[in-house]
Each structure stands twice: as C-alpha cells, then as structure tokens.
mmCIF file of C-alpha atoms in Angstrom:
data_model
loop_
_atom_site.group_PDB
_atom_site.id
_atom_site.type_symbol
_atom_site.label_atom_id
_atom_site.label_comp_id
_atom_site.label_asym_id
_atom_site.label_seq_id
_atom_site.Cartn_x
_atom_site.Cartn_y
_atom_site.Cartn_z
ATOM 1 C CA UNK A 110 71.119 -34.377 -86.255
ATOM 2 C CA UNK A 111 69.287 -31.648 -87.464
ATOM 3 C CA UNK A 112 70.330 -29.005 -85.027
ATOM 4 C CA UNK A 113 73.668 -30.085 -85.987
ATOM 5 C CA UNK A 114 72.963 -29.482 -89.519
ATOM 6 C CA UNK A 115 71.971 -25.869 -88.534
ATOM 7 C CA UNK A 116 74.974 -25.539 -86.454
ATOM 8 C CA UNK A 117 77.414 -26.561 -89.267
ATOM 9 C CA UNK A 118 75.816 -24.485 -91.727
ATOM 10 C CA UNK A 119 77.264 -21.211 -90.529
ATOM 11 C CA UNK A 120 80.863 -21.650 -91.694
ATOM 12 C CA UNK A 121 80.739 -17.943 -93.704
ATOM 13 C CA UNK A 122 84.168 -16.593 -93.705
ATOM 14 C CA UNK A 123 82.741 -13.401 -92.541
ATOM 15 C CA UNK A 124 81.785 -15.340 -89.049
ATOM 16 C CA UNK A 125 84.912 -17.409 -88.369
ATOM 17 C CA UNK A 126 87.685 -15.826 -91.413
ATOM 18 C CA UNK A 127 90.064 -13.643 -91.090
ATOM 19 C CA UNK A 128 89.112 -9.857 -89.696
ATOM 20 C CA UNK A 129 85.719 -11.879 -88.705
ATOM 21 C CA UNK A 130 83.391 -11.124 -85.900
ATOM 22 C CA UNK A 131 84.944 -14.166 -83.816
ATOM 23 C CA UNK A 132 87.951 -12.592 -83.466
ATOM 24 C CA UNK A 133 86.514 -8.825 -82.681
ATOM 25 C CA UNK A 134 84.828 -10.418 -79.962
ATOM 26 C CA UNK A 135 87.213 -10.734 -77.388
ATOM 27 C CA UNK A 136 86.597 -11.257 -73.774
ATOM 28 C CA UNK A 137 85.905 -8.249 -71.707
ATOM 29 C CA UNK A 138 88.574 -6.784 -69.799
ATOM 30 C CA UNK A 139 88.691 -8.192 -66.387
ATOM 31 C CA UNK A 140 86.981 -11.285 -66.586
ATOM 32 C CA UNK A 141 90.098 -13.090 -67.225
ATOM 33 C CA UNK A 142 92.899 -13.924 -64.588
ATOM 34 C CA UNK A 143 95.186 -12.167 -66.860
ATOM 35 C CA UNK A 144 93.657 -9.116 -67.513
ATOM 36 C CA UNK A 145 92.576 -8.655 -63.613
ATOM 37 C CA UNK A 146 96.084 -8.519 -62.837
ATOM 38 C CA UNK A 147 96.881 -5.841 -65.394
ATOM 39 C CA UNK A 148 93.643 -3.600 -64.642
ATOM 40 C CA UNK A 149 94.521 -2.990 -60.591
ATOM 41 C CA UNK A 150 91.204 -0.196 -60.936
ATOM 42 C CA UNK A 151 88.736 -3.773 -61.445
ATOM 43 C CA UNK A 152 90.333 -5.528 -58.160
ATOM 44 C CA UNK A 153 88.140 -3.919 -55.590
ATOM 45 C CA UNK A 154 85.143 -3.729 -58.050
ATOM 46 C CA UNK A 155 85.589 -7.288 -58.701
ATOM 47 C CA UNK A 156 86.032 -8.204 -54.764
ATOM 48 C CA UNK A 157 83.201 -6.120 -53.682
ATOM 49 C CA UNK A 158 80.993 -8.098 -56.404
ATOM 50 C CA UNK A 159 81.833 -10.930 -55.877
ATOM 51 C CA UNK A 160 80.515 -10.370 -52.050
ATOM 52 C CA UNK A 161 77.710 -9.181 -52.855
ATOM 53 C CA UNK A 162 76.997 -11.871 -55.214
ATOM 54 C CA UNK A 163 77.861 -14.533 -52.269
ATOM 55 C CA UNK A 164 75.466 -12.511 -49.951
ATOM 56 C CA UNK A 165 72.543 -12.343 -51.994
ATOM 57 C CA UNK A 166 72.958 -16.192 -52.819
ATOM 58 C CA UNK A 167 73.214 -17.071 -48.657
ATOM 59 C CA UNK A 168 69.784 -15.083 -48.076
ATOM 60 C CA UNK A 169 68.480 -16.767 -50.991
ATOM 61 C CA UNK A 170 69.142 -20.083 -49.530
ATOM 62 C CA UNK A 171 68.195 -18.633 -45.796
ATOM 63 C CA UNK A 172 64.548 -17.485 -47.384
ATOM 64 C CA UNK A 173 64.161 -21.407 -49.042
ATOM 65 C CA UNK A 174 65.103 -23.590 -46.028
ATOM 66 C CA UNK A 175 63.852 -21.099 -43.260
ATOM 67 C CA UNK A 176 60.561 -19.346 -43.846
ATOM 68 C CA UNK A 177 56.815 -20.490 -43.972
ATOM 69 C CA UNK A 178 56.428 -19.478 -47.618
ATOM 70 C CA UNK A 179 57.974 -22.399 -49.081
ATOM 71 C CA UNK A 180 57.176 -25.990 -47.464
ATOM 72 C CA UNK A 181 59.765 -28.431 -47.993
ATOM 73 C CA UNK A 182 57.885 -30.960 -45.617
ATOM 74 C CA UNK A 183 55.315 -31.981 -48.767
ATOM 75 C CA UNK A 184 52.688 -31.886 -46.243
ATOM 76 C CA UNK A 185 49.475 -31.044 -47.756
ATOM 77 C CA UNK A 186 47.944 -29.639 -44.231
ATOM 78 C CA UNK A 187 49.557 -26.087 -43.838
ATOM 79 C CA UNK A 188 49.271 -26.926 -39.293
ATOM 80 C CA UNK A 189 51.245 -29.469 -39.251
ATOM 81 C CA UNK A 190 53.877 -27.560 -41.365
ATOM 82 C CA UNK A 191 53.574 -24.424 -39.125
ATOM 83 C CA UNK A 192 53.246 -26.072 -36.293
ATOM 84 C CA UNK A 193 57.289 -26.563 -36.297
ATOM 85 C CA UNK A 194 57.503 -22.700 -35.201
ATOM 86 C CA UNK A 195 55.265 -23.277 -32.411
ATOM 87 C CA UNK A 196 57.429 -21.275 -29.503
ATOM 88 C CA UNK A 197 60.277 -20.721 -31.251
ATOM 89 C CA UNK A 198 61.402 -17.175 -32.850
ATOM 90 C CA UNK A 199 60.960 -16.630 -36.448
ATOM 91 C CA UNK A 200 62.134 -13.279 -37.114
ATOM 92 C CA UNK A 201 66.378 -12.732 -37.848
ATOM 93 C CA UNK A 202 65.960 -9.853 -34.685
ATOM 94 C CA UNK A 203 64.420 -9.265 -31.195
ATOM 95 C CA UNK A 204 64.764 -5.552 -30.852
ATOM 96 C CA UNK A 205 61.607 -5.986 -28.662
ATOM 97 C CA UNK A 206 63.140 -8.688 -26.645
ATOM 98 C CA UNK A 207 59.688 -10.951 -26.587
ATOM 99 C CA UNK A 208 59.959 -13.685 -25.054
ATOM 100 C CA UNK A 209 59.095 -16.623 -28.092
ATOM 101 C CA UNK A 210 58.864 -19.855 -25.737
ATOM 102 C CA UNK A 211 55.148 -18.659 -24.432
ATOM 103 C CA UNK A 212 53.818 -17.147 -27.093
ATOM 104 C CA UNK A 213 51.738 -19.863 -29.004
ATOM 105 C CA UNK A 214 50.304 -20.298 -25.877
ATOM 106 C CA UNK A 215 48.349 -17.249 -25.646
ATOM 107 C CA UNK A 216 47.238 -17.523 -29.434
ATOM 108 C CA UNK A 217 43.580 -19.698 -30.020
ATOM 109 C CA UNK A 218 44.090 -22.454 -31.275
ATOM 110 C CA UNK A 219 41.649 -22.989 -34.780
ATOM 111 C CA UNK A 220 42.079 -26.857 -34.534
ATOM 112 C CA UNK A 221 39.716 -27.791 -31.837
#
C-alpha cells in the first residue's frame, strides 16, 4: 500500500498533461511492427540482431549444460562429476584428430 501511495502521487500535469513528457516519449523507431515496415534500412539490422542475439543465447546454454565449470549433478566430490568425460571428447573440434576413447587411460589416476 505504500508503494502504491508513491506511485499515485505523481499525477503532475507536467508528467501525464497535455505537451507532457509521456507523450514526447514515444517508442523508438523500429521496435514496433509498424514502424519496421516503414523503415526498410532497420530490416537487415534488425534480422542480423536478432541472430546474433539467438546465437549468443544457444552458447550460453551450450557453456551451462556442457562444460566442467558448472556441476548440475549437486555432487559435492568434483571425481565423480568429472568422471562422466572419462573417454569421451570435450572440446567443440578435433583439428588434431586424437583419438578420445583411450585417453583417460594413459592419465594416473589420483584416486588410488
């Protein structure tokens, strides 16, 4: 109730009357349906954008549910969490073209 209070407090006519700041703000050009179609210079800009946006959100989500930094598994031990990449290839590329299903073998292992 108090918040509301505040809220309904600011009824100036020099916020919300006529020639008030409301109504000089205005939505940006282009970030209406409207104006997009009118402003054919924004189309690409706003396509290209919007794929970059999309990318950046998919490796976002890639970094969370695929690397070793974050451990979704709430297991306090760090092994058993790693040990789920045990021969399997971690990296997005294999320039190298190493073979993955033999290498934990060759590492020591600091359990034993």
């Amino acid at each position: 109730m108090f918040l509301s209070k505040i809220l309904n407090a600011a009824d100036h006519p020099y916020l919300f009357g006529p020639g008030s700041r409301k109504l000089n703000n205005k939505p940006m050009a282009g970030l209406t349906a409207k104006s997009l179609k009118h402003h054919t210079a924004l189309q690409p800009l706003f396509i290209i954008m919007t794929g970059g946006i999309i990318f950046v959100a998919a490796y976002c989500f890639r970094l969370a549910s695929k690397t070793t930094d974050i451990n979704w598994s709430k297991s306090k031990d760090l092994g058993d969490h790693m040990g789920y990449y045990d021969n399997r290839q971690f990296k997005w590329f294999n320039p190298k073209g190493a073979d993955y299903s033999k290498m934990s073998e060759a590492r020591p292992q600091y359990r034993d």
